[in-house]
CSV table of C-alpha atoms in Angstrom, one decimal:
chain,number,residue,atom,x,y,z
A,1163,UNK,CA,-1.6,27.9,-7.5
A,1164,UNK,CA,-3.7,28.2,-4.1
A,1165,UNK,CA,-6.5,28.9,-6.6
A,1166,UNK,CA,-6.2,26.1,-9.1
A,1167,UNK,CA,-5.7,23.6,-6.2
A,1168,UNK,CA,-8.9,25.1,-4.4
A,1169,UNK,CA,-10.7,24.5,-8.1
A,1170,UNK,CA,-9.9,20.9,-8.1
A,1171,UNK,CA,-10.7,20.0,-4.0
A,1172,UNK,CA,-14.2,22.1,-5.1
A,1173,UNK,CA,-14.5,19.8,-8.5
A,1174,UNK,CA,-13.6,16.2,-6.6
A,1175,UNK,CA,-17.7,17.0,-4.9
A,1176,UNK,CA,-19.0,16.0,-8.2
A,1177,UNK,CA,-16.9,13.3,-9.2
A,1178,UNK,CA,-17.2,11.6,-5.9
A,1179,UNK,CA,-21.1,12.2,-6.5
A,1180,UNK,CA,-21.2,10.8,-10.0
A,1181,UNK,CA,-18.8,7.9,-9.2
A,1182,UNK,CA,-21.2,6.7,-6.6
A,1183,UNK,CA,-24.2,7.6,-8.2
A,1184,UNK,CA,-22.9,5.2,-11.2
A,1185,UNK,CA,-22.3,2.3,-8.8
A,1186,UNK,CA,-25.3,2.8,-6.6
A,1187,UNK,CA,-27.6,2.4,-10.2
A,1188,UNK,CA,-25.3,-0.3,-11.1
A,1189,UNK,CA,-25.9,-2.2,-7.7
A,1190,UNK,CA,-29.4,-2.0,-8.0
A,1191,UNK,CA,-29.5,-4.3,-11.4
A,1192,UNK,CA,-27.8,-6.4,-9.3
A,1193,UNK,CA,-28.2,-10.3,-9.3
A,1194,UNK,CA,-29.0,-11.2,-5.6
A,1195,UNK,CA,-28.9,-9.2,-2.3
A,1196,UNK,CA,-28.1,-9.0,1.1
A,1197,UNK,CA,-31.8,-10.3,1.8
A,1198,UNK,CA,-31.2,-13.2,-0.6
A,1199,UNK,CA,-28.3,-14.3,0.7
A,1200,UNK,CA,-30.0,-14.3,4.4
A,1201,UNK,CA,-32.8,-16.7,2.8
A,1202,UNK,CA,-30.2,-18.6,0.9
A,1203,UNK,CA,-27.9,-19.3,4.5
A,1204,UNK,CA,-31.5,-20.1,6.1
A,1205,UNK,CA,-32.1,-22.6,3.8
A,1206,UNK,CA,-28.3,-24.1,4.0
A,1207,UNK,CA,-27.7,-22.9,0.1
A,1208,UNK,CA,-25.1,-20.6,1.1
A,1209,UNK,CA,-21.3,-20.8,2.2
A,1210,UNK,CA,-19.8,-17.6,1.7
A,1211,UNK,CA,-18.3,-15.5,-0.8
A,1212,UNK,CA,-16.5,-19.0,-3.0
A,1213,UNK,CA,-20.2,-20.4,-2.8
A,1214,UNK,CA,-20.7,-18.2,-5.9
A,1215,UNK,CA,-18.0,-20.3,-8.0
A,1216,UNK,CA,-19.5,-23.8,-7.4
A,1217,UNK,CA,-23.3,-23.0,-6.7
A,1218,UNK,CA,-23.8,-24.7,-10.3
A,1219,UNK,CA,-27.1,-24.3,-11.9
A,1220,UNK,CA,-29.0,-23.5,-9.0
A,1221,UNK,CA,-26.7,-20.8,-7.6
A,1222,UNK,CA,-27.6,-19.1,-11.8
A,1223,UNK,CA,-31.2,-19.5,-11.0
A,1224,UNK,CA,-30.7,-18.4,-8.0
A,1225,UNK,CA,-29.2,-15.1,-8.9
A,1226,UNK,CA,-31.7,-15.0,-11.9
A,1227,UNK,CA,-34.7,-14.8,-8.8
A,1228,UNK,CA,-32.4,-12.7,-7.1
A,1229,UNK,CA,-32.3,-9.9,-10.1
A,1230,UNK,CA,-35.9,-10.0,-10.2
A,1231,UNK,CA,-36.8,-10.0,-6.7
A,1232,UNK,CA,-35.4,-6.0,-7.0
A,1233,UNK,CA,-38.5,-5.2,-8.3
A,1234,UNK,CA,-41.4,-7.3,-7.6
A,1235,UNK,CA,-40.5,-7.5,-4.0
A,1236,UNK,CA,-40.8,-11.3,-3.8
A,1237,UNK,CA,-37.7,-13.2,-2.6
A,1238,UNK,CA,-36.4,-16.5,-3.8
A,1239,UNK,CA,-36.5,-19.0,-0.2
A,1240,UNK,CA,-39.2,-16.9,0.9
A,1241,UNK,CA,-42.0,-19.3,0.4
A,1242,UNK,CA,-43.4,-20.1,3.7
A,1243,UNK,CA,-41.8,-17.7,5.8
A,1244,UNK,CA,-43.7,-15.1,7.5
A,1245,UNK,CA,-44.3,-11.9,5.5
A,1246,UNK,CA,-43.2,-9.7,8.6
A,1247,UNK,CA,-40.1,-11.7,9.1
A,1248,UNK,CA,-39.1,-10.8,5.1
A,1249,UNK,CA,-40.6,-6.9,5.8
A,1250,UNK,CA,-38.1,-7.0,8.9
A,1251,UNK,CA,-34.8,-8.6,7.0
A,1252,UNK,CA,-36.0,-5.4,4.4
A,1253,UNK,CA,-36.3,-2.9,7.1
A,1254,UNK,CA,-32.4,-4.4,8.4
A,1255,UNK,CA,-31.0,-3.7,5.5
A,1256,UNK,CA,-32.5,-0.3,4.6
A,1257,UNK,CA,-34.6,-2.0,1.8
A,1258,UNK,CA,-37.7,-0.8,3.0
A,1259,UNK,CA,-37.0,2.8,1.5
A,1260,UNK,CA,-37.1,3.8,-1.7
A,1261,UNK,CA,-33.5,3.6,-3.7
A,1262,UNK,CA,-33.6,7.5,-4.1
A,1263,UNK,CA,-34.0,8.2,-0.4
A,1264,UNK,CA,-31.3,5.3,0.6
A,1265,UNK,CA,-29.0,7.3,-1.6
A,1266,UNK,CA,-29.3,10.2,-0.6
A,1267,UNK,CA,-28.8,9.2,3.1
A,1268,UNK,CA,-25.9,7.5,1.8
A,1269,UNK,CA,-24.1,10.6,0.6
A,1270,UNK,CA,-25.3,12.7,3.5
A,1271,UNK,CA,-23.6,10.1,6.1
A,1272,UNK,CA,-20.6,9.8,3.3
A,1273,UNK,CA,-20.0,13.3,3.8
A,1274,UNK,CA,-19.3,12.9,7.6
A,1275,UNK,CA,-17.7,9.5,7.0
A,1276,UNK,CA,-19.8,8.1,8.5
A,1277,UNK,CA,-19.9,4.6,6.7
A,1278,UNK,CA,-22.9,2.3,8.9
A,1279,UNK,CA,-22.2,-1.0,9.7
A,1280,UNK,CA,-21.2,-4.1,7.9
A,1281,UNK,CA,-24.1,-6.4,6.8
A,1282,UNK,CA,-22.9,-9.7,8.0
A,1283,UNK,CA,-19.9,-8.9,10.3
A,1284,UNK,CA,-22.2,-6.7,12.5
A,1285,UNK,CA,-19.0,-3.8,13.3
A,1286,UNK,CA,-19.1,-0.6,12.2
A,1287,UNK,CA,-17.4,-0.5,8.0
A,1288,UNK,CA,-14.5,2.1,9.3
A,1289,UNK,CA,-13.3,0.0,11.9
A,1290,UNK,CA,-13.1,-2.6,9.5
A,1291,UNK,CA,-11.2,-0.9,7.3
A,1292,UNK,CA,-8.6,0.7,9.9
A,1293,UNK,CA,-8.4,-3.4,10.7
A,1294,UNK,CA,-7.2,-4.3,7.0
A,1295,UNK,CA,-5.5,-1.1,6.2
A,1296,UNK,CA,-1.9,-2.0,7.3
A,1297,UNK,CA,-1.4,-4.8,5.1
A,1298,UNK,CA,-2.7,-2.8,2.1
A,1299,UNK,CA,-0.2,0.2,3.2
A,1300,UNK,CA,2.2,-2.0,3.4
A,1301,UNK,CA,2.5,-4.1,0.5
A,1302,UNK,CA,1.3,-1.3,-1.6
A,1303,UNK,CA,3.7,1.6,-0.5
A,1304,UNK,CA,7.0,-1.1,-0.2
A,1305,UNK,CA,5.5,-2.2,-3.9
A,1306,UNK,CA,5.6,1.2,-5.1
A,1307,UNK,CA,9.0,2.7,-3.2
A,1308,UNK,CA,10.6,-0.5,-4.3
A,1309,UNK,CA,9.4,-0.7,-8.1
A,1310,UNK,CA,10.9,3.7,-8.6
A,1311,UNK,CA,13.6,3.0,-7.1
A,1312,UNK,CA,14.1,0.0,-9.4
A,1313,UNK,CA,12.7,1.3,-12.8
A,1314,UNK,CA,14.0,4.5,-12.5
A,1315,UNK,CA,18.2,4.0,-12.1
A,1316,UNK,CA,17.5,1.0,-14.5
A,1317,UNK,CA,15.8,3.4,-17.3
A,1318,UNK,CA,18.3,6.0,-16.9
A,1319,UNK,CA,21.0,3.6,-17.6
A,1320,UNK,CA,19.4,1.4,-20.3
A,1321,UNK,CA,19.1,5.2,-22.2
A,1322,UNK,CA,22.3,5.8,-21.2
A,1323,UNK,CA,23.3,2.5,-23.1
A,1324,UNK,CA,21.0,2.4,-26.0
A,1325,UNK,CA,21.6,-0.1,-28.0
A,1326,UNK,CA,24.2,-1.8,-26.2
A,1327,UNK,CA,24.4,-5.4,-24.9
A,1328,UNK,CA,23.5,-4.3,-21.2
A,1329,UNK,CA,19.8,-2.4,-22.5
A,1330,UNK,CA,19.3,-5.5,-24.7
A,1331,UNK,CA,19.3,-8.1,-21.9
A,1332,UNK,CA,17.7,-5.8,-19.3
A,1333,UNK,CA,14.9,-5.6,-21.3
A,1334,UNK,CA,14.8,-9.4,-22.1
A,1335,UNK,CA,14.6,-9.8,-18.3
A,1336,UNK,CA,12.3,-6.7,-17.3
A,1337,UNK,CA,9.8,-8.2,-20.2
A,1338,UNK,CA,10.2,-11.8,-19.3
A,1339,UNK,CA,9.1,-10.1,-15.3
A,1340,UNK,CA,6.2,-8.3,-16.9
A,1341,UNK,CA,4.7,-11.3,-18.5
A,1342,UNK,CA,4.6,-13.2,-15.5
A,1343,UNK,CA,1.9,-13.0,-13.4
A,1344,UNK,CA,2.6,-12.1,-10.0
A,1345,UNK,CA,0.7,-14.5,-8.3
A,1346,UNK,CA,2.5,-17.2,-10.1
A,1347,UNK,CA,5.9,-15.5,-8.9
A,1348,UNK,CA,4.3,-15.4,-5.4
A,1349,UNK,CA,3.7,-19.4,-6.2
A,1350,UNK,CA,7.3,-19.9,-7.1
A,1351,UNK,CA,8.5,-18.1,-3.8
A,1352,UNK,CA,6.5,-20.2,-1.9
A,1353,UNK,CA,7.8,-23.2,-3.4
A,1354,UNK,CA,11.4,-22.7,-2.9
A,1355,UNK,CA,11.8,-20.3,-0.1
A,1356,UNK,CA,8.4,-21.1,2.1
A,1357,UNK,CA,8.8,-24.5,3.1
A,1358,UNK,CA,7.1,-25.9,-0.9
A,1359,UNK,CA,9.8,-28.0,-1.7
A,1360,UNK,CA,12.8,-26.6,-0.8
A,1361,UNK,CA,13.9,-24.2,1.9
A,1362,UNK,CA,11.9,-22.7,4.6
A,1363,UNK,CA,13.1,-19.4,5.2
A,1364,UNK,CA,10.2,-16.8,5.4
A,1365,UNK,CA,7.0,-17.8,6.9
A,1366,UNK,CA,4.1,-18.5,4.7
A,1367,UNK,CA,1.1,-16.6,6.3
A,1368,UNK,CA,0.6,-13.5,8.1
A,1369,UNK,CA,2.0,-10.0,8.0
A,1370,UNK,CA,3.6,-10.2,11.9
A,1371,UNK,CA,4.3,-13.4,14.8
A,1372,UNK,CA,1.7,-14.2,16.8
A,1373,UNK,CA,4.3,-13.3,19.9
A,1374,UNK,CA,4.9,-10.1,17.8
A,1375,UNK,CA,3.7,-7.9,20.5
A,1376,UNK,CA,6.0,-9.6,22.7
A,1377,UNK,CA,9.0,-8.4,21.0
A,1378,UNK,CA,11.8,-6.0,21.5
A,1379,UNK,CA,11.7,-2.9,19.1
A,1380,UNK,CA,14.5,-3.9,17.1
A,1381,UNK,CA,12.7,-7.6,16.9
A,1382,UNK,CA,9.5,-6.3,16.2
A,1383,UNK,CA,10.8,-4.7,12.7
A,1384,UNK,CA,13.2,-7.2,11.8
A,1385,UNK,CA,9.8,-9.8,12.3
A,1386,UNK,CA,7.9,-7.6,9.9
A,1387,UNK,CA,10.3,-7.3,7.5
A,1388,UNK,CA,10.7,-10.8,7.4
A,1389,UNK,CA,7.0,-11.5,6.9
A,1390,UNK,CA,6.9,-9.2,3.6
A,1391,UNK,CA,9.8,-10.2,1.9
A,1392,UNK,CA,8.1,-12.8,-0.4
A,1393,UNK,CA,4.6,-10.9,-1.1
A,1394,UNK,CA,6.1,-7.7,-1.7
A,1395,UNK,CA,9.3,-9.5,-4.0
A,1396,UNK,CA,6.2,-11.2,-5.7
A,1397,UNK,CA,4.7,-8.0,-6.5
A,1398,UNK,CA,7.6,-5.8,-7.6
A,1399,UNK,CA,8.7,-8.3,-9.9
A,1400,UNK,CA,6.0,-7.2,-12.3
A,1401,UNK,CA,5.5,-4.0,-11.5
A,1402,UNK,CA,8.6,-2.0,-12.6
A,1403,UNK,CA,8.8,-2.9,-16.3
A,1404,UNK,CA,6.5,-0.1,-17.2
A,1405,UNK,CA,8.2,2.8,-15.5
A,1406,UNK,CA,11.2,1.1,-16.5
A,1407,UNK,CA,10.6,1.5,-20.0
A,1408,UNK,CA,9.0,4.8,-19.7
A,1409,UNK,CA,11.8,6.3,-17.9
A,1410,UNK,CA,14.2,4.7,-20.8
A,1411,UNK,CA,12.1,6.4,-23.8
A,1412,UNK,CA,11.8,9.6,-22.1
A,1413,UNK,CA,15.3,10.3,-21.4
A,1414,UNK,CA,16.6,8.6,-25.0
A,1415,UNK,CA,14.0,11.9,-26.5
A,1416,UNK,CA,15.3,14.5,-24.6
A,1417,UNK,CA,18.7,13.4,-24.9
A,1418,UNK,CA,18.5,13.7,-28.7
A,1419,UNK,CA,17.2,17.2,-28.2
A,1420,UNK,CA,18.9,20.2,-29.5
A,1421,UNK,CA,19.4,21.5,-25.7
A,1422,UNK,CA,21.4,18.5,-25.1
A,1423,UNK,CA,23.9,18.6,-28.2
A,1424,UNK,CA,24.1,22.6,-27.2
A,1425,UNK,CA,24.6,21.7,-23.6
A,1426,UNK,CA,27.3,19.5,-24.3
A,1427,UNK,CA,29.3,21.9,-26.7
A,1428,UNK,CA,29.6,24.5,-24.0
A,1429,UNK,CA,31.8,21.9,-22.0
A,1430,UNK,CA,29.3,20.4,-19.2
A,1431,UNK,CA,29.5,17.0,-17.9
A,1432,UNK,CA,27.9,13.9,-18.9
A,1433,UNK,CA,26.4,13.5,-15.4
A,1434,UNK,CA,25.6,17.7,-15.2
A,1435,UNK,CA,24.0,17.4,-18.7
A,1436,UNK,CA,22.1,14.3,-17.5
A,1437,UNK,CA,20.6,15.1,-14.2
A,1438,UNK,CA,21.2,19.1,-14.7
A,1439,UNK,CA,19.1,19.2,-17.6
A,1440,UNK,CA,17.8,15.6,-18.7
A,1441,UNK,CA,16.0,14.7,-15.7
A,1442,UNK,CA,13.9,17.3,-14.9
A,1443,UNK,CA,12.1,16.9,-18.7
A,1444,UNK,CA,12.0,13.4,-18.7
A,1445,UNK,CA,10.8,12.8,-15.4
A,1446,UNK,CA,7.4,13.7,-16.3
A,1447,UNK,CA,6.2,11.1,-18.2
A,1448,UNK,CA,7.2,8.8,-15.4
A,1449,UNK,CA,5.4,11.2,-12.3
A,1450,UNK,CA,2.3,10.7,-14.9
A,1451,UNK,CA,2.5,6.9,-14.3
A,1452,UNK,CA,2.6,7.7,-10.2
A,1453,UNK,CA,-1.4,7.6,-9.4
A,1454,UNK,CA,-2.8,4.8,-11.0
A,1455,UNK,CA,0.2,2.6,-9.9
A,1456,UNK,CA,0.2,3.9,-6.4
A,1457,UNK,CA,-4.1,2.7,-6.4
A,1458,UNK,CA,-3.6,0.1,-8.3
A,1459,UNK,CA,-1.1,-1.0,-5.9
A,1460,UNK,CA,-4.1,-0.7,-3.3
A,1461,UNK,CA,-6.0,-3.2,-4.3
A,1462,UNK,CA,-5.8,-4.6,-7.8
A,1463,UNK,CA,-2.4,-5.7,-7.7
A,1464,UNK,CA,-2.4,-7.1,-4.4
A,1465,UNK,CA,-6.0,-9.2,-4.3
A,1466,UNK,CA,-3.9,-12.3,-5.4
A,1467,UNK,CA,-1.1,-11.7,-3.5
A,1468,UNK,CA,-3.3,-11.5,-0.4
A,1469,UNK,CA,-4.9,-14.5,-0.7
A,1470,UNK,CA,-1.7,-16.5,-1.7
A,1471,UNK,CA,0.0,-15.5,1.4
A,1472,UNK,CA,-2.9,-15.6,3.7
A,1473,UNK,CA,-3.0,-11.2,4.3
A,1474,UNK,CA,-6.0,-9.9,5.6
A,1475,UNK,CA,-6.4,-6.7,3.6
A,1476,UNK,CA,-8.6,-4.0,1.8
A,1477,UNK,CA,-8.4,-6.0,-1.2
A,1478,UNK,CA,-9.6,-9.1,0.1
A,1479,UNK,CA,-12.4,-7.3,2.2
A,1480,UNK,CA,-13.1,-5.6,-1.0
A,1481,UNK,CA,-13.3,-8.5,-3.3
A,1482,UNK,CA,-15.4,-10.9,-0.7
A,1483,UNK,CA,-18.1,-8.1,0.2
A,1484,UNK,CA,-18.5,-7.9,-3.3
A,1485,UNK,CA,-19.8,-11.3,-3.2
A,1486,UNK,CA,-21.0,-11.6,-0.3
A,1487,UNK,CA,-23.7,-8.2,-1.3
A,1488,UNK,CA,-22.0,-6.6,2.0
A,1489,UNK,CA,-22.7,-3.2,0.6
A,1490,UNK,CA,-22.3,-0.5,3.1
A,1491,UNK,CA,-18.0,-2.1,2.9
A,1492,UNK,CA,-18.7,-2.0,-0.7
A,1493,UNK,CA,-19.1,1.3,-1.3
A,1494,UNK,CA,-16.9,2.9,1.9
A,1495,UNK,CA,-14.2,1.2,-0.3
A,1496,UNK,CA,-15.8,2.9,-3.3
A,1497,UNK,CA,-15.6,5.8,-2.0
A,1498,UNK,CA,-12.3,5.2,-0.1
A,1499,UNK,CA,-10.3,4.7,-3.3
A,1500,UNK,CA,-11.7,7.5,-5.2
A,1501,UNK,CA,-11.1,9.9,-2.9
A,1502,UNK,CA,-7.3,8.8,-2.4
A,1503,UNK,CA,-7.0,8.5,-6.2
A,1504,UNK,CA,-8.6,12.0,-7.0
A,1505,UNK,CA,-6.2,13.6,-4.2
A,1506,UNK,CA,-3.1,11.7,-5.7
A,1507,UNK,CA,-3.8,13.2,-9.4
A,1508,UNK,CA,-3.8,16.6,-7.5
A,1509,UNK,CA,-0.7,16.1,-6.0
A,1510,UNK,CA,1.1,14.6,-8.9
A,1511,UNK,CA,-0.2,17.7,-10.7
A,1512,UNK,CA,1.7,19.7,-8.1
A,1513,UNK,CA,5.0,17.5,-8.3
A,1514,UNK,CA,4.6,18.6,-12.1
A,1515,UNK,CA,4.6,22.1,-11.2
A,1516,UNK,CA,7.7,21.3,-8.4
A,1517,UNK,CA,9.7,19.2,-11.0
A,1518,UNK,CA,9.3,22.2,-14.2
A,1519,UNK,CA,7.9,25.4,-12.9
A,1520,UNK,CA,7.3,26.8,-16.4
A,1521,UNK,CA,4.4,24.4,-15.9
A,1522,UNK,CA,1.6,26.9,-14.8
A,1523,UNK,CA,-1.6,25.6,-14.2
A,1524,UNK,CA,-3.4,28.6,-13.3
A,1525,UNK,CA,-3.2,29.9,-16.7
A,1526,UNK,CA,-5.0,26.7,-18.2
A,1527,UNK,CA,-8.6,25.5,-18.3
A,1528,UNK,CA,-9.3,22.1,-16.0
């Protein structure tokens, strides 16, 4: 086992390379810039990452200028500003080198972590993200814990009841959850538990008090746990019905088995035969699922949620220094995420092996 998980740490190198190889060439086809958006804010065309969404025509032909400033060198705005001024907004930015060589310093400081500094907020990128990384961990490991410990009893007993009234309503409900968006659910907590229209009982904004760090211990978590309830309600709501239904199909299969009917003639338990046998098979389907809902939990499925209730997090920063051309934050979050994603597929693979151990991966090609 030491040798197959020493295979896949040595093949994550050239995934991580490719993956930001991919995005660095993608970037550089690019409407716009970091230098464009300087000349833009000079010349009171720019607001900010939501400029992009009402700029109009301008902001197109703007970005049009933008794409083919990449390679002529000419910048839209630039007219009548000193040619040294432009060569030292280039030189800023690391624009004044070849794309080949900025790459390659790129992955050389990568490999250290050593991420720069943000374009336009002037701190270093892994401060920034140590800022905004506690309300990403939090809505997306409560979102996660919360949605298994959901999905997975509820499968389990919807197999158990195949067919029945209970699985038939369940999964009228767990569907009617899944269709939903989240951000409208986070929309309807608002309303009637936020101070909308009904109730106030959970603040609106904010993952702690402003006199947080004035609180007792005890106060201190119960003030936390008070400021997540609604974001992290609005995002479990449609995040279980997947693993909900997967857990359900996977232990209605194995159940049918012949292992199951032969386990049950020798005199064993409904419960021993269940989670004696059952589980352990059926379980890994569902442990397949883990990764991409534990990233996705990150940053895809909590961008809304984030902006709805006002949380400064990595999705947020992603999301607006993707518009705003902040790219040193663009691609430490890049690189960030695929690194956490590629060591969670690992250690799923190892839970595989945990969960079944006639799983062997040694013997089998990668």
């Amino acid at each position: 086992m030491l040798f197959y998980v020493a295979r896949r740490v040595l093949l994550m190198i050239p995934t991580l390379f490719g993956i930001l190889a991919l995005s660095f060439a993608i970037v550089q086809f690019a409407p716009g810039g970091p230098v464009e958006r300087v000349l833009a804010q000079m010349q009171g065309q720019d607001s900010g990452a939501t400029s992009r969404f009402g700029g109009g025509g301008s902001g197109l032909a703007n970005a049009q200028a933008g794409a083919a400033s990449q390679f002529s060198g000419k910048y839209r705005g630039a007219q009548g500003l000193d040619p040294k001024f432009i060569a030292e907004l280039e030189k800023q930015f690391g624009f004044d080198k070849p794309p080949l060589q900025r790459f390659w310093l790129m992955i050389s400081h990568y490999a250290v972590f050593d991420f720069g500094r943000s374009y336009f907020r002037d701190v270093p990128v892994l401060d920034l993200i140590k800022e905004k990384l506690p309300v990403s961990m939090s809505l997306g490991l409560w979102m996660t814990f919360l949605s298994y410990a959901i999905s997975i009893p509820l499968g389990i007993a919807k197999a158990r009841r195949e067919g029945e009234a209970f699985d038939t309503w369940t999964s009228a409900v767990v569907i009617v959850s899944y269709a939903i968006p989240s951000f409208l659910f986070a929309i309807l907590l608002i309303v009637l538990f936020a101070g909308g229209s009904f109730w106030q009982i959970f603040p609106l904004r904010g993952l702690t008090s402003d006199h947080f760090a004035q609180l007792a211990p005890f106060a201190r978590v119960k003030d936390y746990l008070w400021h997540i309830v609604l974001p992290v309600t609005a995002l479990t709501l449609g995040a279980f019905a997947t693993t909900t239904f997967l857990t359900r199909n996977a232990f209605i299969d194995e159940i049918r088995k012949q292992y199951v009917v032969t386990a049950r003639m020798k005199g064993l338990t409904e419960q021993r035969v269940l989670y004696g046998h059952v589980f352990r098979n059926a379980m890994l389907i569902v442990i397949a699922g883990f990764p991409g809902a534990f990233i996705s939990a990150f940053f895809t499925g909590a961008l809304l949620i984030e902006t709805i209730f006002s949380l400064d997090g990595l999705g947020l920063l992603s999301f607006e220094s993707t518009l705003n051309r902040d790219y040193p934050v663009v691609f430490a979050n890049l690189y960030i995420f695929a690194l956490l994603g590629l060591a969670i597929n690992l250690l799923s693979d190892l839970t595989y092996a945990w969960i079944d151990p006639r799983i062997d991966f040694e013997t089998r090609d990668l």
